[in-house]
Amino acid sequence: MNEHENDALHAAFQAVLSTEPEPALPSVTDAAVVGGSRIRRRRAALATAGALIIAASIAAVAVNPPWPGSERAPVPLTPASTTHPTPHTPEPARTAAEPLPSGH
């Protein structure tokens, strides 16, 4: 390469460098803050999605249990009555000296 080519190449590089200023480099702190907030957003989104999936699966199992014999039988209703039931009173405790009633 001769001096004339070197001068032409130098002039071409100077023309490229003088037309556009170099972009500013982002600071390391700004990049870390942006990266950290992105990670926090992703973690929050994944935690919310996981909680929704777990809640949906629990609801699905509660509505339609997958194991056999887990069908719920309807509870029979007693007819309405006008009288109030009497409370059950327990029998008094017997001592060893008392005889058993006949029939037992």
mmCIF file of C-alpha atoms in Angstrom, residues 9 27 37 47 55 64 67-68 82-83 85 99 104:
data_model
loop_
_atom_site.group_PDB
_atom_site.id
_atom_site.type_symbol
_atom_site.label_atom_id
_atom_site.label_comp_id
_atom_site.label_asym_id
_atom_site.label_seq_id
_atom_site.Cartn_x
_atom_site.Cartn_y
_atom_site.Cartn_z
ATOM 1 C CA LEU A 9 -8.347 5.293 3.381
ATOM 2 C CA SER A 27 -24.417 2.465 32.006
ATOM 3 C CA SER A 37 -37.239 -5.450 36.721
ATOM 4 C CA ALA A 47 -46.159 -17.251 40.043
ATOM 5 C CA ALA A 55 -56.560 -23.385 41.759
ATOM 6 C CA ASN A 64 -65.496 -34.136 39.348
ATOM 7 C CA TRP A 67 -61.329 -41.784 42.016
ATOM 8 C CA PRO A 68 -64.065 -44.472 41.910
ATOM 9 C CA THR A 82 -95.295 -29.411 63.353
ATOM 10 C CA THR A 83 -94.138 -30.841 66.666
ATOM 11 C CA PRO A 85 -88.659 -33.430 68.738
ATOM 12 C CA PRO A 99 -80.572 -56.339 88.739
ATOM 13 C CA HIS A 104 -82.030 -58.422 78.549
#
